[in-house]
């Protein structure tokens, strides 16, 4: 098999604050092939957004810094590229969209101006050609009357419309990799459905690889091919999407899945994960989830559990899986 | 008082560390202030001036009003630390006692300013119906240059240190009111204000307990600058003969009196001038430091 | 040590007793222009004729997207905002007719829990001061009794009494939400407006708070108006659900009924839009075209007709009333007739 489009190895990104230093992303590895969609799931403080920023080379420095690991994209280690090269890649071969499009669009320029900028810079075309291309892009992302919209300012648009503009900007240079950081979290459900639909269409059409960062397991289930669950800066479980929902193997993943009230959920009480996410400055020794885990045992506090294979492509960082091979006929609970 | 209650509590499986006593000195704001170089140097400067003013009668044994023909225009030296003036009065005593009055006037202005500025700002920001009226009045005040208006008011009220305080407070209050109003407008929209309304709290309680305490940061910063400006402006008023009347020393009137002898005895004007500059600089450094630490825009969100 | 915490309500609920009746509630926010003599140039019709009633011990889920007026409705019911017109009856009292002092006295009985756990607590007050405040407002004095009551409230919501001395910034989002709940419970309310109480929390914390709210309801016999945009959470906690769109209730029914047989096209679209955490679920999805129109100039007739896949001429002209199409199930749609209620509207 050829080299994957993106391969992240042992990524470690640290932040220095007044209260000390902590690793927002700690030893995270994953791979992504062309045209593949990975969902990165986690709660606030899990390091999912910092993972994306690290790949884009956008970690604010200071206070942040990539302290170790390797990010290979199309055969090159991004961490060794000079900033000039990185800038060429960003908005070219890889692009990113954010949760709040209002803050990522400049309020004093028209939508058109902001679109042209990227097109002219990355494609080296003239203003007129850029305008044509911009109209084409807005049309592509489902904006009606694109030529008129080009002359509007971001504040004249609704949230869903702005997110479409952001997607158009990201698409401007046919990226091979799109990073979407909670792209629908700020939107209403009906608009979220529109945007997800649009993203899926575009992803298939352009065979883009997508990193979808979200806290919403529903979005992951509908959109991603594979999933990485993060907790306190570490990946705790990776699996193909069907596998993950069918056989969640890390107690945190299991807890997450159980605590969401879905539409087809019945029953009087939700099952919860007890306690709260620990402070990044006071991480417990060993497994970071142990204090909240209903299966915790003394050994959990001794060492950070490595990723252990459940079935091919499905790994989880839980010592209960040690020496265990999944009985494929069994459904959820990996250990009796 | 609250500690006894905590002590007697029934045990509830604590996941986090047990109760601890925190003193204000350990609060992150104080810690950051003490690490802020500008704030600390400002504080030291002010401490020197302040202590000198407070202990003026201990530090300067000779009467600042005592005239002596024989000791006129003595230059600074071993006998007369800061020299003497045209009446042979000890400059050391006069500058120290002058510090008292100058600082007291500054403090007076700050207090009046804090009270009325907060009052007007809070009323305008909280009761939207009053806003337009109050803000147009403050605009009218702010249309005049500060010192001109202060001169006008003292001229109308008659010279004297109390009137200088009133004039300066009147001049600066609209500026403070604007700043308070701006933060009240932000804080009144917070959900805890709505929560207080939902509990049935009175307007007074909401303003006093919920809004004003959360508007203090910009106000405190503003007041340090007002303090500096009033010490300076008072010197100007005294210099023009509109402030404290001779022979009572303030830095302003010492400088005013000394200006005729600036060639023969430059120390008469220079020394209170340096003291004034030190104080104003100290206050400005303090204000800048407070702003850096208290300004929410620069504060890192935690939690 | 149990002071008189719960009103003996829970025990006596047998016959459903109406506790809140809201009729034709309207709130228009004027848009003004001009500096000195401001004149009204238009109005945002945030809430445009909302009616519902609530029985004691029940939870009415109020769902809708941004701009639907659901949060405004919650505030109007508590009279934190003055309605433009309409009526609110709480426990037989006309809330909108109450004078200031009487309203203040009533506030203890009807409370609110907020969405933003960071904005809802005064950062300069300790937990003790925050939770004690409603008691102080309503005539209690500082003393051992008050401290005991605060301690009791904190334990009721799953906090420890030693938390009382701390400031909000020392707590996580979920814990802050608990503090807000303790404050709301201080005066033994009977009715609580929960304004998106879990929307700002992490998934694993949401469930804790939802469970807490349910436990408290059972223990204290509370009645909730639960405002949310998350249909999953609403389904879980509610007994009945009302769906709002542009200031109006478009459908209201018992929970099971609404989720099993949604009749209004908007409700259907909303339900089908939710991503389900089940890969390959492959549902028929109704994707609505366009976005919610501005409440400044809402569409004529049925507010939803601009996005409705089934809209006919009548929808553009006539505002459909909210009428009962099945027992306890009301919908505001011309195409949903009592006899067709089994299927709901069909495409042209």
XYZ file of N, CA and C in Angstrom, chain A residues 160-318:
477
model
N -25.212 30.400 8.609
C -25.087 29.285 7.672
C -24.448 29.745 6.367
N -24.845 30.948 5.934
C -24.309 31.512 4.703
C -22.817 31.782 4.846
N -22.430 32.319 6.005
C -21.006 32.602 6.224
C -20.202 31.312 6.218
N -20.793 30.254 6.804
C -20.058 29.001 6.817
C -19.888 28.500 5.374
N -20.891 28.735 4.540
C -20.762 28.354 3.135
C -19.632 29.145 2.458
N -19.563 30.421 2.801
C -18.488 31.236 2.226
C -17.123 30.700 2.665
N -17.035 30.354 3.952
C -15.776 29.799 4.453
C -15.411 28.521 3.694
N -16.410 27.709 3.430
C -16.148 26.468 2.704
C -15.692 26.793 1.287
N -16.343 27.800 0.667
C -15.928 28.205 -0.676
C -14.470 28.664 -0.674
N -14.095 29.437 0.356
C -12.710 29.897 0.437
C -11.763 28.725 0.596
N -12.190 27.748 1.407
C -11.334 26.583 1.624
C -11.181 25.781 0.336
N -12.236 25.784 -0.471
C -12.194 24.982 -1.693
C -11.448 25.666 -2.830
N -11.192 26.966 -2.655
C -10.701 27.783 -3.758
C -9.572 27.105 -4.520
N -8.687 26.422 -3.819
C -7.523 25.867 -4.511
C -7.524 24.351 -4.524
N -8.702 23.756 -4.554
C -8.819 22.300 -4.615
C -7.919 21.587 -3.609
N -8.145 21.799 -2.341
C -7.258 21.177 -1.351
C -7.407 19.655 -1.358
N -6.337 18.978 -0.986
C -6.400 17.520 -0.859
C -6.854 17.165 0.555
N -6.652 18.109 1.478
C -6.982 17.842 2.877
C -7.762 19.026 3.429
N -8.932 18.736 3.986
C -9.733 19.787 4.602
C -9.853 19.500 6.094
N -9.498 20.500 6.917
C -9.680 20.346 8.353
C -10.899 21.169 8.754
N -11.878 20.514 9.343
C -13.106 21.202 9.730
C -13.218 21.135 11.244
N -13.055 22.287 11.891
C -13.075 22.325 13.360
C -14.464 22.728 13.834
N -15.245 21.791 14.249
C -16.612 22.015 14.716
C -17.375 22.916 13.737
N -17.423 22.553 12.467
C -17.976 23.491 11.481
C -19.468 23.739 11.641
N -20.167 22.881 12.362
C -21.620 23.069 12.447
C -22.097 23.327 13.869
N -21.166 23.438 14.806
C -21.560 23.558 16.210
C -22.340 24.828 16.476
N -21.982 25.918 15.788
C -22.640 27.183 16.051
C -23.935 27.329 15.249
N -24.286 26.309 14.486
C -25.436 26.456 13.595
C -26.650 25.701 14.129
N -27.817 26.133 13.674
C -29.042 25.426 14.027
C -29.083 24.063 13.340
N -29.882 23.151 13.906
C -29.907 21.794 13.356
C -30.271 21.729 11.887
N -31.255 22.516 11.469
C -31.647 22.398 10.058
C -30.535 22.926 9.163
N -29.819 23.941 9.631
C -28.711 24.481 8.848
C -27.526 23.517 8.920
N -27.325 22.923 10.089
C -26.267 21.929 10.247
C -26.439 20.807 9.226
N -27.683 20.374 9.047
C -27.946 19.304 8.087
C -27.569 19.752 6.679
N -27.897 21.007 6.355
C -27.532 21.524 5.023
C -26.018 21.519 4.827
N -25.308 22.013 5.839
C -23.851 22.154 5.705
C -23.183 20.776 5.633
N -23.653 19.854 6.464
C -23.060 18.511 6.425
C -23.286 17.858 5.068
N -24.499 18.062 4.546
C -24.803 17.524 3.227
C -23.862 18.090 2.175
N -23.678 19.395 2.254
C -22.800 20.079 1.312
C -21.378 19.537 1.423
N -20.904 19.417 2.654
C -19.536 18.943 2.857
C -19.357 17.534 2.297
N -20.356 16.704 2.524
C -20.247 15.337 2.038
C -20.186 15.309 0.513
N -21.070 16.087 -0.112
C -21.079 16.159 -1.571
C -19.713 16.582 -2.097
N -19.197 17.659 -1.527
C -17.931 18.208 -2.002
C -16.795 17.236 -1.755
N -16.854 16.583 -0.593
C -15.800 15.640 -0.242
C -15.741 14.525 -1.286
N -16.919 14.036 -1.668
C -16.953 12.952 -2.639
C -16.521 13.441 -4.019
N -17.011 14.635 -4.377
C -16.710 15.159 -5.700
C -15.208 15.401 -5.882
N -14.597 15.989 -4.876
C -13.178 16.350 -5.017
C -12.240 15.305 -4.425
N -12.804 14.225 -3.920
C -12.004 13.205 -3.245
C -11.044 13.806 -2.223
N -11.584 14.701 -1.429
C -10.766 15.333 -0.397
C -10.676 14.395 0.804
N -9.540 14.463 1.478
C -9.473 13.852 2.796
C -9.963 14.919 3.771
N -10.753 14.512 4.757
C -11.299 15.494 5.694
C -11.010 15.062 7.123
N -10.581 16.025 7.918
C -10.499 15.790 9.365
C -11.641 16.567 9.986
N -12.627 15.843 10.493
C -13.806 16.483 11.065
C -13.690 16.459 12.580
N -13.522 17.657 13.151
C -13.371 17.736 14.595
C -14.702 18.114 15.206
N -15.175 17.332 16.143
C -16.502 17.598 16.685
C -16.663 16.945 18.046
N -17.665 17.427 18.788
C -17.995 16.737 20.031
C -19.270 15.924 19.819
N -19.838 16.033 18.611
C -21.138 15.443 18.339
C -20.964 14.076 17.671
N -21.275 13.031 18.413
C -21.083 11.691 17.881
C -22.020 11.404 16.721
N -23.145 12.110 16.674
C -24.064 11.943 15.559
C -23.422 12.408 14.266
N -22.756 13.550 14.324
C -22.083 14.085 13.131
C -21.032 13.086 12.660
N -20.283 12.528 13.591
C -19.252 11.555 13.244
C -19.866 10.335 12.571
N -20.933 9.835 13.180
C -21.549 8.616 12.666
C -22.009 8.812 11.232
N -22.502 9.993 10.924
C -23.043 10.208 9.591
C -21.983 10.613 8.579
N -20.864 11.118 9.039
C -19.948 11.765 8.115
C -18.612 11.053 7.949
N -18.131 10.430 9.028
C -16.743 9.960 9.003
C -16.633 8.504 8.565
N -15.451 8.167 8.043
C -15.148 6.763 7.759
C -14.504 6.100 8.952
N -13.665 6.883 9.631
C -13.065 6.332 10.840
C -13.016 7.409 11.903
N -12.777 6.986 13.120
C -12.914 7.885 14.258
C -11.712 7.760 15.171
N -11.315 8.909 15.721
C -10.336 8.876 16.812
C -10.984 9.600 17.991
N -11.051 8.925 19.125
C -11.621 9.546 20.321
C -10.469 10.064 21.164
N -10.539 11.332 21.576
C -9.453 11.906 22.382
C -9.946 12.248 23.780
N -9.050 12.109 24.716
C -9.363 12.471 26.100
C -8.107 13.041 26.734
N -8.186 14.259 27.261
C -7.051 14.888 27.934
C -5.770 14.852 27.113
N -5.862 15.146 25.841
C -4.665 15.247 25.026
C -4.202 13.950 24.402
N -4.823 12.848 24.753
C -4.383 11.566 24.194
C -5.491 10.906 23.396
N -5.089 10.129 22.404
C -6.063 9.322 21.687
C -6.353 8.111 22.561
N -7.617 7.865 22.850
C -7.934 6.691 23.668
C -8.512 5.555 22.837
N -9.033 5.901 21.651
C -9.561 4.824 20.816
C -9.605 5.279 19.357
N -9.193 4.390 18.458
C -9.363 4.655 17.028
C -9.976 3.427 16.395
N -10.899 3.683 15.476
C -11.581 2.552 14.838
C -12.332 3.046 13.618
N -12.625 2.127 12.682
C -13.558 2.473 11.617
C -14.903 2.814 12.255
N -15.674 3.674 11.598
C -16.823 4.247 12.292
C -17.846 3.191 12.729
N -18.134 2.234 11.876
C -19.119 1.226 12.237
C -18.668 0.397 13.418
N -17.404 0.037 13.386
C -16.760 -0.736 14.436
C -16.859 0.007 15.782
N -16.582 1.313 15.750
C -16.555 2.073 16.999
C -17.928 2.098 17.661
N -18.955 2.315 16.853
C -20.276 2.415 17.453
C -20.808 1.049 17.849
N -20.350 0.026 17.150
C -20.824 -1.299 17.457
C -20.076 -1.904 18.638
N -18.788 -1.622 18.710
C -17.959 -2.273 19.712
C -17.052 -1.254 20.388
N -17.618 -0.259 21.044
C -16.742 0.717 21.718
C -15.943 -0.019 22.780
N -14.630 0.192 22.801
C -13.803 -0.650 23.659
C -13.149 0.112 24.801
N -13.062 1.419 24.674
C -12.516 2.179 25.795
C -13.686 2.631 26.671
N -13.516 2.526 27.986
C -14.635 2.903 28.871
C -15.118 4.338 28.635
N -14.220 5.211 28.212
C -14.641 6.593 27.958
C -15.580 6.648 26.749
N -15.205 5.950 25.683
C -16.066 5.908 24.503
C -17.414 5.305 24.856
N -17.361 4.236 25.605
C -18.616 3.585 26.012
C -19.483 4.562 26.798
N -18.821 5.282 27.721
C -19.560 6.245 28.548
C -20.174 7.341 27.702
N -19.389 7.852 26.771
C -19.888 8.914 25.904
C -21.125 8.451 25.141
N -21.017 7.278 24.562
C -22.119 6.770 23.759
C -23.372 6.561 24.602
N -23.164 6.163 25.833
C -24.324 5.895 26.678
C -24.954 7.164 27.225
N -24.155 8.219 27.373
C -24.696 9.383 28.075
C -25.464 10.332 27.159
N -25.432 10.066 25.851
C -26.174 10.968 24.960
C -27.625 10.527 24.873
N -28.531 11.432 25.123
C -29.928 11.057 24.899
C -30.251 11.135 23.411
N -30.333 10.014 22.728
C -30.684 10.087 21.303
C -32.173 10.111 21.159
N -32.577 10.250 19.923
C -34.012 10.251 19.650
C -34.614 8.887 19.923
N -33.852 7.833 19.641
C -34.441 6.517 19.869
C -34.049 5.951 21.232
N -33.638 6.854 22.091
C -33.272 6.416 23.433
C -34.518 6.333 24.305
N -34.691 5.260 24.984
C -35.782 5.153 25.938
C -35.193 4.863 27.298
N -35.978 5.070 28.316
C -35.465 4.783 29.642
C -35.440 6.022 30.477
N -35.570 5.845 31.765
C -35.806 6.966 32.652
C -34.539 7.767 32.926
N -33.444 7.095 33.087
C -32.235 7.819 33.479
C -31.148 7.648 32.445
N -30.371 8.704 32.302
C -29.208 8.604 31.440
C -28.086 8.016 32.261
N -27.250 7.224 31.598
C -26.074 6.749 32.323
C -24.997 7.788 32.137
N -24.323 8.114 33.206
C -23.382 9.220 33.141
C -21.966 8.726 33.324
N -21.023 9.613 32.963
C -19.634 9.397 33.360
C -19.462 10.249 34.596
N -19.071 9.638 35.679
C -18.971 10.423 36.914
C -17.794 11.390 36.839
N -17.834 12.408 37.712
C -16.708 13.324 37.829
C -16.552 14.249 36.639
N -15.407 14.946 36.606
C -15.150 15.890 35.526
C -13.753 15.656 34.957
N -13.522 16.267 33.798
C -12.216 16.182 33.154
C -11.161 16.787 34.089
N -10.039 16.074 34.333
C -9.033 16.647 35.241
C -8.341 17.861 34.609
N -7.798 18.716 35.472
C -7.050 19.858 34.974
C -5.792 19.376 34.269
N -5.425 20.030 33.163
C -4.215 19.588 32.448
C -2.953 19.737 33.281
N -3.039 20.515 34.364
C -1.857 20.700 35.210
C -1.789 19.637 36.288
N -2.889 18.929 36.500
C -2.915 17.945 37.582
C -3.440 16.626 37.037
N -2.804 16.149 35.982
C -3.238 14.885 35.424
C -2.864 13.760 36.373
N -3.772 12.808 36.518
C -3.452 11.692 37.402
C -2.354 10.829 36.759
N -1.608 10.108 37.565
C -0.610 9.203 36.989
C -1.330 8.060 36.286
N -0.645 7.471 35.337
C -1.246 6.335 34.638
C -2.341 6.779 33.699
N -3.385 5.988 33.619
C -4.481 6.287 32.716
C -5.202 7.546 33.167
N -5.390 8.486 32.235
C -5.977 9.775 32.608
C -7.464 9.681 32.892
N -8.061 8.599 32.462
C -9.500 8.443 32.644
C -9.823 7.639 33.901
N -8.788 7.077 34.523
C -9.019 6.111 35.610
C -9.955 6.631 36.693
N -9.782 7.925 37.079
C -10.577 8.446 38.195
C -12.070 8.434 37.883
N -12.411 8.436 36.599
C -13.830 8.494 36.240
C -14.335 7.146 35.738
N -13.456 6.188 35.727
C -13.760 4.925 35.056
C -14.396 3.939 36.013
N -15.453 3.289 35.574
C -16.101 2.336 36.462
C -15.368 0.996 36.522
N -14.420 0.811 35.599
C -13.663 -0.442 35.610
C -12.265 -0.264 36.178
N -11.967 0.913 36.744
C -10.593 1.193 37.154
C -10.106 0.188 38.193
N -8.835 -0.129 38.085
C -8.221 -1.018 39.057
C -6.853 -0.438 39.397
N -6.218 -0.942 40.447
C -4.960 -0.307 40.880
C -3.934 -0.186 39.756
N -3.878 -1.164 38.870
C -2.866 -1.147 37.816
C -3.033 0.049 36.885
N -4.246 0.613 36.822
C -4.505 1.733 35.916
C -3.669 2.949 36.281
N -3.360 3.089 37.565
C -2.624 4.273 37.997
C -1.124 4.103 37.810
N -0.687 2.940 37.395
C 0.752 2.680 37.348
C 1.417 3.200 36.086
N 0.796 2.959 34.941
C 1.425 3.421 33.712
C 0.352 3.823 32.721
N 0.712 4.754 31.828
C -0.246 5.121 30.802
C -0.435 3.926 29.889
N -1.661 3.502 29.676
C -1.877 2.313 28.859
C -1.543 2.614 27.402
N -0.880 1.674 26.727
C -0.607 1.863 25.295
C -1.861 1.533 24.491
N -1.807 1.861 23.195
C -2.897 1.467 22.313
C -2.821 -0.030 22.086
N -3.914 -0.706 22.328
C -3.934 -2.151 22.179
C -4.968 -2.514 21.130
N -4.579 -3.372 20.202
C -5.483 -3.747 19.128
C -6.649 -4.572 19.630
N -7.838 -4.256 19.119
C -9.017 -5.040 19.447
C -9.266 -5.993 18.289
N -9.450 -5.407 17.131
C -9.442 -6.143 15.873
C -8.578 -5.291 14.960
N -8.213 -5.768 13.777
C -7.395 -4.931 12.894
C -8.052 -3.556 12.714
N -7.247 -2.508 12.748
C -7.694 -1.118 12.612
C -8.450 -0.574 13.814
N -8.696 -1.382 14.796
C -9.420 -0.885 15.964
C -8.531 -1.047 17.198
N -8.135 0.092 17.772
C -7.285 0.032 18.959
C -7.874 0.907 20.040
N -7.585 0.543 21.278
C -8.011 1.380 22.392
C -6.935 1.340 23.452
N -6.808 2.446 24.197
C -5.776 2.536 25.224
C -6.370 2.183 26.574
N -6.546 0.911 26.798
C -7.103 0.468 28.078
C -6.456 -0.855 28.439
